[in-house]
Amino acid sequence: MGDLASLLSGFQIALTPFNLYLAVIGIVLGTIIGVLPGLGGPNGVAILLPVTFTMAPTSAIIFLSCIYWGALFGGAITSILFNIPGESWSVATTFDGHPMAKSGKGGEALIIAFTSSFIGTFFGVVLITFFAPLLAGVALRFGPPEFFSIQLLTFASFVGLGGANPLKSMAAILIGFGLAAVGMDMVTGEFRLTLGSMELVRGFNFIIAVIGLFGIGDILVSVEEGLEFKYVKGARVTLREVLRTWRGLIGYWRTFLFGSFIGFWMGFKPGGATAASFMSYGLARRLSKHPERWGKGAVEGVVAPETANNAAGVAALLPMLALGIPGSATAAVLLGGLLIWGLQPGPLLFKEHPEFVWGLIASIYSGNVIGVIIVLTCVPLFVAILRIPFAILTPLIVVVCIIGAYAPSSSLVDVWYMMGFGFLGYIFKKLNYPLAPLVLAMILGDLAESALRQSLMMSQGSMLIFFERPIAGTITALAIVIFLLPVLAWLRWRLAGKPVSR
Amino acid sequence: MRAAEIITAVVILVVGIAMAVDSWTLGSGWGRAGPEAGFFPFWLGVLLSISASALIVQAALTRSVKGPFLSREQLVRVAKVGCPAVGALILIHWVGLYISTALYLAVYMKWVGRHSWRLVLAVSAGTPLLTFVVFEIWFTTQMPKGPLEVWLGY
């Protein structure tokens, strides 16, 4: 019951007028960010991260996490009305959401999507409230070898379960770690991978990389496709419509429940939100009594993916809070923020900064309620943003990226790096190199390296330490199995005598 | 497309080798106080080289991916966004952020979007002004400035 008391004290923090005000601003900004092409969860949070440097850490995390929730809501708007998934995890929402909008039920589709998001998030945060302290309690006994093996597991899941070409995932992860290693070594003070340039001694700032990779990279991909906004009109959201839709939604409680469970289960593993939304969509379709309606605007087709991706988005915070390992690119940027505010992510956070952890968890409850009210009442505003012609939006977003890259350390060199990362992100996206693990590796690089170093010091240089300790050994073994999954799948194909796909 | 895959993988291979060599010269073994500075990056470089080599082999063996990396039309569209953006960055060094973004917005909106002069002027003057108010006055952050701002007394 101690957790409920902690949660109540968290509400006392989250519901102060200043923090509520930040939550409202965060949700509105986040929804706009989610609606705009080229801006999304990771780079939206990265651009606004410097704004929070002067705030108290709890207010800062409330502000930034509300941007994250807003971006999740915003993704639904573009998917349904414009058939443009703002994020990869909104792709499944377009399958039935857009046909609904085209048949004149755009408002209803939006209400369904927002409600599903709300329920998914709510379910996720309830589970976090109970599981995060438990997991953190277990993790308190972890030493450097355990943390390193969890890192291994995280990155092995990207390679084995991420869905991208395993070799490309591996290369992306290693490049991320390499970028993190550039600059002065924290332990010995030596300069690494600087190619003799003094400019590189301070290393690469992950904020710059995220803005470039996701911001400029996305813009280039979308202009290349000759993106045009084909807008479905007639999406009105009225109170009567909301109540009528809600009454109809009660019958779909099973889809909500399955979606939330799948979302949460997939979500605390890295890269889970996208997989969760597709899995939930697929399962709901298989269980549906009217499979013929799917793809033409089935209500469950909106409920299932939206519930799952929001539950997954919240679940991504569970390992971030309890273990210091983020489950998604946006959570990784939030974790980078923690480091900047001077907080050490990991299980000790619950002991040393309970006001921060519980303030954040409580703000997910309150932010979610505020969020659903804001998006339901302000749909026309957000839609209006997307009616701005593309030739105005594109340069404006580029300018925002430039300013966002300059602001953290007032350096024009950083802006050039950002542009470089932008072109890199564009090429990687075209060739299907996954970007999320790269960013995760870049942010976790120093933590992973110091865990590795400390473990090896404990064992006098023997790698066996990762196998001999019971918890670390189990996790490492699991990581190796997951890492080898693609190889096993390949072998099975070979043995079956079928040609290898890919 | 295949050529693009191979070139990218070769570049990654070169990066991987460079990482390994650089860390090797720094010392990648066991020092007096545990692993040396080059230990972690050395193995990153080695693993990266291995994955890049495998990617090269994989790309060379795959025959299914056809078509160019970028069609001419797509290249033009990407260049229309990329070139002015890089141009704007170069300009910042000379005239500062505000003038540069104003020019960039104006050029892009007129050249690509063919919008009316009135709209072009409003957006390209309004954006830098808003940026100025937000950053220099609210957040008191200094943005890069050029001769015009100096002349105006900032």
Short mmCIF file of C-alpha atoms in Angstrom, two decimals, chain A residues 48-360:
data_model
loop_
_atom_site.label_atom_id
_atom_site.label_comp_id
_atom_site.label_asym_id
_atom_site.label_seq_id
_atom_site.Cartn_x
_atom_site.Cartn_y
_atom_site.Cartn_z
CA LEU A 48 12.40 21.28 -26.61
CA LEU A 49 14.83 19.65 -24.19
CA PRO A 50 17.04 22.77 -23.82
CA VAL A 51 13.96 24.77 -22.79
CA THR A 52 13.75 22.63 -19.65
CA PHE A 53 17.33 23.18 -18.45
CA THR A 54 16.23 25.89 -16.08
CA MET A 55 13.20 24.02 -14.71
CA ALA A 56 13.07 21.67 -11.75
CA PRO A 57 13.59 18.11 -13.04
CA THR A 58 10.06 17.02 -12.10
CA SER A 59 8.45 19.90 -13.99
CA ALA A 60 10.79 19.25 -16.90
CA ILE A 61 9.88 15.57 -17.19
CA ILE A 62 6.17 16.39 -16.89
CA PHE A 63 6.49 18.90 -19.72
CA LEU A 64 8.47 16.56 -21.96
CA SER A 65 6.40 13.45 -21.29
CA CYS A 66 3.24 15.43 -22.10
CA ILE A 67 4.81 16.30 -25.45
CA TYR A 68 5.24 12.58 -25.94
CA TRP A 69 1.55 11.87 -25.17
CA GLY A 70 0.52 14.75 -27.41
CA ALA A 71 2.61 13.35 -30.25
CA LEU A 72 0.87 9.99 -29.83
CA PHE A 73 -2.53 11.72 -30.14
CA GLY A 74 -1.34 13.80 -33.09
CA GLY A 75 -0.24 10.73 -35.00
CA ALA A 76 -3.83 9.48 -34.95
CA ILE A 77 -5.15 12.71 -36.52
CA THR A 78 -2.88 12.55 -39.56
CA SER A 79 -3.42 8.80 -39.98
CA ILE A 80 -7.18 9.09 -40.04
CA LEU A 81 -7.81 12.34 -41.89
CA PHE A 82 -4.80 12.41 -44.21
CA ASN A 83 -3.84 8.75 -44.50
CA ILE A 84 -0.33 9.80 -43.46
CA PRO A 85 1.00 7.93 -40.46
CA GLY A 86 3.08 10.45 -38.55
CA GLU A 87 4.97 7.62 -36.87
CA SER A 88 5.52 4.01 -37.79
CA TRP A 89 3.27 2.88 -34.95
CA SER A 90 0.31 4.76 -36.48
CA VAL A 91 0.52 2.84 -39.74
CA ALA A 92 -2.00 0.23 -38.62
CA THR A 93 -4.44 3.01 -37.66
CA THR A 94 -4.65 4.14 -41.29
CA PHE A 95 -6.00 0.75 -42.45
CA ASP A 96 -9.48 1.33 -41.10
CA GLY A 97 -9.31 4.87 -39.76
CA HIS A 98 -8.87 6.49 -43.16
CA PRO A 99 -11.66 4.52 -44.88
CA MET A 100 -13.96 5.58 -42.03
CA ALA A 101 -13.05 9.22 -42.61
CA LYS A 102 -13.59 8.84 -46.35
CA SER A 103 -17.07 7.48 -45.81
CA GLY A 104 -17.96 10.63 -43.86
CA LYS A 105 -17.33 9.30 -40.38
CA GLY A 106 -14.08 11.19 -39.76
CA GLY A 107 -15.28 12.71 -36.52
CA GLU A 108 -16.37 9.35 -35.19
CA ALA A 109 -13.04 7.79 -36.21
CA LEU A 110 -11.14 10.51 -34.36
CA ILE A 111 -13.25 10.10 -31.23
CA ILE A 112 -12.67 6.34 -31.34
CA ALA A 113 -8.94 6.82 -31.81
CA PHE A 114 -8.62 9.34 -28.97
CA THR A 115 -10.71 7.20 -26.65
CA SER A 116 -8.62 4.15 -27.48
CA SER A 117 -5.43 6.12 -26.88
CA PHE A 118 -6.81 7.23 -23.54
CA ILE A 119 -7.72 3.71 -22.46
CA GLY A 120 -4.43 2.26 -23.68
CA THR A 121 -2.45 4.88 -21.81
CA PHE A 122 -4.56 4.47 -18.70
CA PHE A 123 -4.08 0.72 -18.68
CA GLY A 124 -0.36 1.14 -19.23
CA VAL A 125 0.08 3.61 -16.40
CA VAL A 126 -1.90 1.48 -13.94
CA LEU A 127 0.44 -1.40 -14.67
CA ILE A 128 3.47 0.90 -14.37
CA THR A 129 2.23 2.10 -10.98
CA PHE A 130 2.38 -1.44 -9.67
CA PHE A 131 5.23 -3.00 -11.61
CA ALA A 132 7.80 -0.21 -11.72
CA PRO A 133 8.50 -0.24 -7.94
CA LEU A 134 8.65 -4.05 -7.96
CA LEU A 135 11.07 -4.14 -10.86
CA ALA A 136 13.15 -1.36 -9.33
CA GLY A 137 13.23 -3.31 -6.07
CA VAL A 138 14.63 -6.34 -7.85
CA ALA A 139 17.04 -4.20 -9.83
CA LEU A 140 18.45 -2.65 -6.66
CA ARG A 141 20.44 -5.82 -6.15
CA PHE A 142 21.92 -5.61 -9.64
CA GLY A 143 25.59 -4.87 -10.10
CA PRO A 144 27.47 -3.71 -13.21
CA PRO A 145 27.46 -7.21 -14.81
CA GLU A 146 23.66 -7.42 -14.55
CA PHE A 147 23.24 -3.96 -16.05
CA PHE A 148 25.57 -4.78 -18.89
CA SER A 149 23.70 -8.00 -19.62
CA ILE A 150 20.40 -6.06 -19.68
CA GLN A 151 21.98 -3.72 -22.21
CA LEU A 152 22.99 -6.76 -24.23
CA LEU A 153 19.43 -8.04 -24.06
CA THR A 154 18.05 -4.66 -25.17
CA PHE A 155 20.23 -4.48 -28.22
CA ALA A 156 19.92 -8.19 -28.98
CA SER A 157 16.14 -7.71 -29.16
CA PHE A 158 16.63 -5.00 -31.76
CA VAL A 159 18.71 -7.37 -33.84
CA GLY A 160 16.63 -10.50 -33.27
CA LEU A 161 13.10 -9.13 -32.96
CA GLY A 162 13.31 -5.63 -34.43
CA GLY A 163 12.01 -6.70 -37.83
CA ALA A 164 14.71 -4.90 -39.82
CA ASN A 165 17.59 -6.68 -41.53
CA PRO A 166 19.56 -8.06 -38.54
CA LEU A 167 22.92 -7.05 -40.00
CA LYS A 168 21.69 -3.52 -40.55
CA SER A 169 20.31 -3.32 -37.01
CA MET A 170 23.67 -4.50 -35.75
CA ALA A 171 25.55 -1.90 -37.83
CA ALA A 172 23.17 0.85 -36.63
CA ILE A 173 23.72 -0.12 -32.98
CA LEU A 174 27.49 -0.23 -33.35
CA ILE A 175 27.54 3.14 -35.13
CA GLY A 176 25.49 4.56 -32.26
CA PHE A 177 27.91 3.22 -29.67
CA GLY A 178 30.81 4.50 -31.77
CA LEU A 179 29.30 8.01 -31.89
CA ALA A 180 28.89 7.92 -28.11
CA ALA A 181 32.56 7.00 -27.68
CA VAL A 182 33.84 9.98 -29.70
CA GLY A 183 35.55 12.59 -27.55
CA MET A 184 37.23 12.55 -24.19
CA ASP A 185 37.17 9.26 -22.32
CA MET A 186 35.58 9.83 -18.91
CA VAL A 187 37.88 7.41 -17.09
CA THR A 188 41.34 7.98 -18.54
CA GLY A 189 40.90 11.46 -19.99
CA GLU A 190 42.31 10.34 -23.33
CA PHE A 191 40.86 11.58 -26.63
CA ARG A 192 39.18 8.88 -28.65
CA LEU A 193 38.15 8.66 -32.31
CA THR A 194 38.67 12.39 -32.76
CA LEU A 195 40.85 12.02 -35.88
CA GLY A 196 43.10 14.66 -34.36
CA SER A 197 40.40 17.34 -34.49
CA MET A 198 39.91 19.47 -31.38
CA GLU A 199 36.34 20.19 -32.45
CA LEU A 200 35.43 16.53 -31.87
CA VAL A 201 36.89 16.36 -28.36
CA ARG A 202 33.59 17.34 -26.78
CA GLY A 203 31.94 14.52 -28.68
CA PHE A 204 28.54 14.39 -30.36
CA ASN A 205 25.48 15.65 -28.55
CA PHE A 206 22.64 13.18 -28.92
CA ILE A 207 20.13 16.05 -29.21
CA ILE A 208 21.84 17.18 -32.41
CA ALA A 209 21.84 13.65 -33.81
CA VAL A 210 18.16 13.07 -33.03
CA ILE A 211 17.07 16.37 -34.57
CA GLY A 212 19.04 15.62 -37.73
CA LEU A 213 18.24 11.94 -38.10
CA PHE A 214 14.51 12.23 -37.43
CA GLY A 215 13.80 15.86 -38.43
CA ILE A 216 15.77 16.59 -41.59
CA GLY A 217 15.84 12.89 -42.52
CA ASP A 218 12.03 12.67 -42.40
CA ILE A 219 11.57 15.88 -44.35
CA LEU A 220 13.83 14.62 -47.13
CA VAL A 221 12.02 11.28 -47.27
CA SER A 222 8.61 12.92 -47.42
CA VAL A 223 9.51 15.48 -50.12
CA GLU A 224 11.08 12.72 -52.15
CA GLU A 225 7.78 10.89 -52.15
CA GLY A 226 6.18 14.10 -53.39
CA LEU A 227 3.99 14.27 -50.35
CA GLU A 228 0.69 16.00 -50.80
CA PHE A 229 -1.93 16.32 -48.16
CA LYS A 230 -5.20 14.93 -49.39
CA TYR A 231 -7.53 16.05 -46.75
CA VAL A 232 -10.84 14.44 -45.88
CA LYS A 233 -13.34 17.11 -44.95
CA GLY A 234 -16.32 16.92 -42.69
CA ALA A 235 -14.62 15.73 -39.52
CA ARG A 236 -16.62 17.37 -36.81
CA VAL A 237 -16.44 16.53 -33.18
CA THR A 238 -19.45 17.55 -31.13
CA LEU A 239 -20.42 16.61 -27.60
CA ARG A 240 -23.43 14.65 -28.82
CA GLU A 241 -21.26 12.76 -31.30
CA VAL A 242 -18.75 12.00 -28.54
CA LEU A 243 -21.41 10.59 -26.22
CA ARG A 244 -23.03 8.58 -29.00
CA THR A 245 -19.67 7.09 -30.05
CA TRP A 246 -18.74 6.29 -26.48
CA ARG A 247 -21.98 4.38 -25.98
CA GLY A 248 -21.20 2.33 -29.07
CA LEU A 249 -17.66 1.64 -27.90
CA ILE A 250 -18.71 -0.19 -24.74
CA GLY A 251 -19.41 -3.26 -26.85
CA TYR A 252 -15.77 -3.42 -27.88
CA TRP A 253 -14.37 -3.87 -24.37
CA ARG A 254 -12.65 -7.07 -25.39
CA THR A 255 -10.69 -5.35 -28.17
CA PHE A 256 -9.66 -2.66 -25.69
CA LEU A 257 -8.47 -5.25 -23.22
CA PHE A 258 -6.51 -7.32 -25.74
CA GLY A 259 -5.00 -4.20 -27.28
CA SER A 260 -3.85 -2.89 -23.92
CA PHE A 261 -2.32 -6.22 -22.92
CA ILE A 262 -0.49 -6.67 -26.21
CA GLY A 263 0.66 -3.07 -26.08
CA PHE A 264 2.01 -3.35 -22.59
CA TRP A 265 3.64 -6.71 -23.17
CA MET A 266 5.38 -5.58 -26.36
CA GLY A 267 5.99 -2.06 -25.20
CA PHE A 268 8.50 -2.52 -22.46
CA LYS A 269 10.75 -4.29 -24.93
CA PRO A 270 12.61 -1.99 -27.30
CA GLY A 271 10.96 -1.09 -30.58
CA GLY A 272 7.70 -2.56 -29.32
CA ALA A 273 5.10 0.08 -30.15
CA THR A 274 5.04 -0.55 -33.90
CA ALA A 275 4.98 -4.32 -33.51
CA ALA A 276 2.31 -3.99 -30.83
CA SER A 277 -0.04 -1.97 -33.04
CA PHE A 278 0.24 -4.47 -35.89
CA MET A 279 -0.12 -7.49 -33.61
CA SER A 280 -3.16 -6.03 -31.92
CA TYR A 281 -4.72 -5.18 -35.28
CA GLY A 282 -4.04 -8.68 -36.55
CA LEU A 283 -5.42 -10.40 -33.47
CA ALA A 284 -8.56 -8.29 -33.35
CA ARG A 285 -9.14 -9.04 -37.01
CA ARG A 286 -8.79 -12.78 -36.47
CA LEU A 287 -11.21 -12.68 -33.54
CA SER A 288 -13.70 -10.45 -35.32
CA LYS A 289 -17.18 -11.68 -36.14
CA HIS A 290 -17.29 -9.54 -39.26
CA PRO A 291 -13.94 -9.98 -41.00
CA GLU A 292 -15.41 -8.65 -44.24
CA ARG A 293 -15.68 -5.13 -42.77
CA TRP A 294 -11.97 -4.87 -42.11
CA GLY A 295 -10.01 -2.44 -44.23
CA LYS A 296 -13.25 -0.63 -45.06
CA GLY A 297 -13.67 1.21 -41.79
CA ALA A 298 -14.18 -1.32 -39.02
CA VAL A 299 -14.41 0.24 -35.58
CA GLU A 300 -12.18 -2.43 -34.04
CA GLY A 301 -9.61 -1.63 -36.73
CA VAL A 302 -9.10 1.75 -35.10
CA VAL A 303 -9.54 0.62 -31.51
CA ALA A 304 -7.03 -2.23 -31.63
CA PRO A 305 -3.89 -0.47 -32.94
CA GLU A 306 -4.52 2.81 -31.12
CA THR A 307 -5.02 1.12 -27.73
CA ALA A 308 -1.93 -1.01 -28.27
CA ASN A 309 0.44 1.70 -29.42
CA ASN A 310 -0.43 3.97 -26.53
CA ALA A 311 -0.15 1.19 -23.97
CA ALA A 312 3.22 0.39 -25.53
CA GLY A 313 4.28 4.04 -25.45
CA VAL A 314 3.63 4.15 -21.71
CA ALA A 315 5.17 0.74 -21.12
CA ALA A 316 8.38 2.01 -22.74
CA LEU A 317 8.80 4.16 -19.62
CA LEU A 318 8.78 1.13 -17.31
CA PRO A 319 12.32 -0.11 -18.07
CA MET A 320 13.48 3.49 -18.35
CA LEU A 321 12.38 4.28 -14.81
CA ALA A 322 13.19 0.97 -13.15
CA LEU A 323 16.35 -0.06 -14.99
CA GLY A 324 17.57 3.05 -16.77
CA ILE A 325 17.08 1.37 -20.15
CA PRO A 326 14.53 3.10 -22.39
CA GLY A 327 12.12 1.05 -24.48
CA SER A 328 11.66 3.50 -27.37
CA ALA A 329 13.54 6.28 -29.13
CA THR A 330 11.44 8.96 -27.42
CA ALA A 331 11.98 7.33 -24.02
CA ALA A 332 15.69 7.31 -24.84
CA VAL A 333 15.64 11.06 -25.41
CA LEU A 334 13.78 11.50 -22.09
CA LEU A 335 16.51 9.42 -20.45
CA GLY A 336 19.12 11.67 -22.04
CA GLY A 337 17.24 14.54 -20.39
CA LEU A 338 17.49 12.82 -17.00
CA LEU A 339 21.26 12.67 -17.36
CA ILE A 340 21.39 16.36 -18.27
CA TRP A 341 19.26 17.33 -15.25
CA GLY A 342 21.78 15.48 -13.10
CA LEU A 343 19.65 12.45 -12.22
CA GLN A 344 21.10 8.97 -12.45
CA PRO A 345 18.52 6.75 -14.17
CA GLY A 346 18.04 3.31 -12.70
CA PRO A 347 16.51 1.63 -9.67
CA LEU A 348 18.05 4.08 -7.19
CA LEU A 349 15.84 6.80 -8.67
CA PHE A 350 12.88 5.40 -6.70
CA LYS A 351 14.81 5.71 -3.46
CA GLU A 352 16.69 8.95 -4.03
CA HIS A 353 14.18 10.98 -6.02
CA PRO A 354 10.73 9.55 -5.25
CA GLU A 355 9.15 12.94 -5.91
CA PHE A 356 10.50 12.80 -9.47
CA VAL A 357 9.35 9.24 -10.23
CA TRP A 358 5.92 9.55 -8.64
CA GLY A 359 5.41 13.07 -9.98
CA LEU A 360 6.01 11.65 -13.45
#
